[in-house]
Coordinates of C-alpha atoms in Angstrom, one line a residue:
M16 CA 96.8 88.0 91.3
Q17 CA 98.9 90.9 92.3
C18 CA 97.3 92.4 94.8
L19 CA 93.6 92.6 97.0
D20 CA 91.6 94.8 99.4
V21 CA 88.6 94.3 101.2
A22 CA 85.5 96.9 101.3
P23 CA 85.0 98.2 105.1
D24 CA 81.3 96.9 104.6
G25 CA 83.1 93.3 103.4
Q26 CA 80.4 93.1 100.4
T27 CA 83.3 93.2 97.7
I28 CA 86.3 92.5 97.1
A29 CA 89.1 94.2 94.9
V30 CA 91.1 91.8 93.2
G31 CA 94.4 94.0 91.5
R32 CA 96.1 91.7 88.2
A33 CA 98.7 91.6 86.0
D34 CA 96.5 92.0 83.2
Q35 CA 95.8 95.6 83.6
T36 CA 92.5 94.8 84.9
V37 CA 90.9 95.1 88.9
Q38 CA 88.0 92.5 89.1
F39 CA 85.6 93.1 92.1
Y40 CA 84.3 90.3 93.7
R41 CA 80.8 89.3 96.3
G42 CA 82.1 88.9 99.5
S43 CA 79.5 86.5 100.4
D44 CA 80.0 84.4 97.6
L45 CA 83.2 85.4 95.7
D46 CA 81.0 85.4 92.2
L47 CA 82.5 87.9 90.1
M48 CA 80.9 91.5 89.6
K49 CA 82.4 93.0 87.1
T50 CA 85.8 93.5 85.7
I51 CA 87.3 97.2 84.7
R52 CA 90.7 98.0 82.8
V53 CA 91.9 100.7 85.1
H54 CA 96.0 101.1 84.0
D55 CA 98.5 100.1 81.1
E56 CA 100.5 97.7 83.3
A57 CA 100.2 95.3 86.0
V58 CA 97.9 96.1 88.9
A59 CA 100.5 96.8 92.3
A60 CA 98.0 98.2 94.2
V61 CA 94.3 98.7 95.5
A62 CA 92.5 100.0 98.5
F63 CA 89.1 100.9 98.9
H64 CA 87.9 104.2 100.0
P65 CA 86.2 103.9 103.8
S66 CA 82.7 105.0 101.5
D67 CA 82.9 101.6 99.3
R68 CA 82.5 104.0 96.1
V69 CA 86.1 104.9 95.6
I70 CA 89.0 102.6 94.7
L71 CA 92.6 103.3 94.3
T72 CA 95.0 101.4 92.2
G73 CA 98.6 101.7 91.7
S74 CA 100.7 100.1 89.2
W75 CA 103.7 99.2 87.7
D76 CA 103.1 102.1 85.0
M77 CA 104.4 104.3 88.0
K78 CA 100.8 106.0 88.1
V79 CA 98.1 106.1 91.0
R80 CA 94.8 106.7 90.2
A81 CA 91.3 107.2 91.8
W82 CA 88.0 105.8 90.5
N83 CA 84.1 105.9 90.3
L84 CA 83.0 102.6 91.3
D85 CA 79.4 103.8 90.6
T86 CA 80.2 104.8 86.9
D87 CA 84.2 103.7 86.6
A88 CA 85.3 106.4 85.5
M89 CA 88.6 107.4 86.5
L90 CA 88.0 110.4 88.8
D91 CA 92.0 111.7 89.2
E92 CA 95.8 110.8 88.3
I93 CA 99.5 111.0 90.5
V94 CA 101.6 110.3 87.3
G95 CA 105.5 110.7 87.4
L96 CA 106.3 108.1 90.1
R97 CA 109.8 107.3 90.4
E98 CA 109.1 103.8 91.2
H99 CA 105.5 101.2 91.2
P100 CA 103.7 101.7 94.1
E101 CA 103.7 98.3 96.5
Q102 CA 100.8 99.4 98.8
I103 CA 98.1 102.5 99.4
T104 CA 96.1 103.7 101.6
F105 CA 93.1 106.3 102.1
S106 CA 94.2 108.3 105.5

């Protein structure tokens, strides 16, 4: 585990991992719900959007990506960072 965030409603926990994935656990019983591959290197930061349906991920590949959690599709990407993001958040 590299990083984690809890959805605003407390129903889901996102765990960023060194294997380029984010795993999603049910908050009530910690059962694994799904795993998605989100980067080409270790995931260093994760953050839920207040809607619980979008997540940001940051990685050692020097990218930040936004993901739709209903479809697991990438929505947007920021590339060319000089350092990997250690934390990210919505504002």
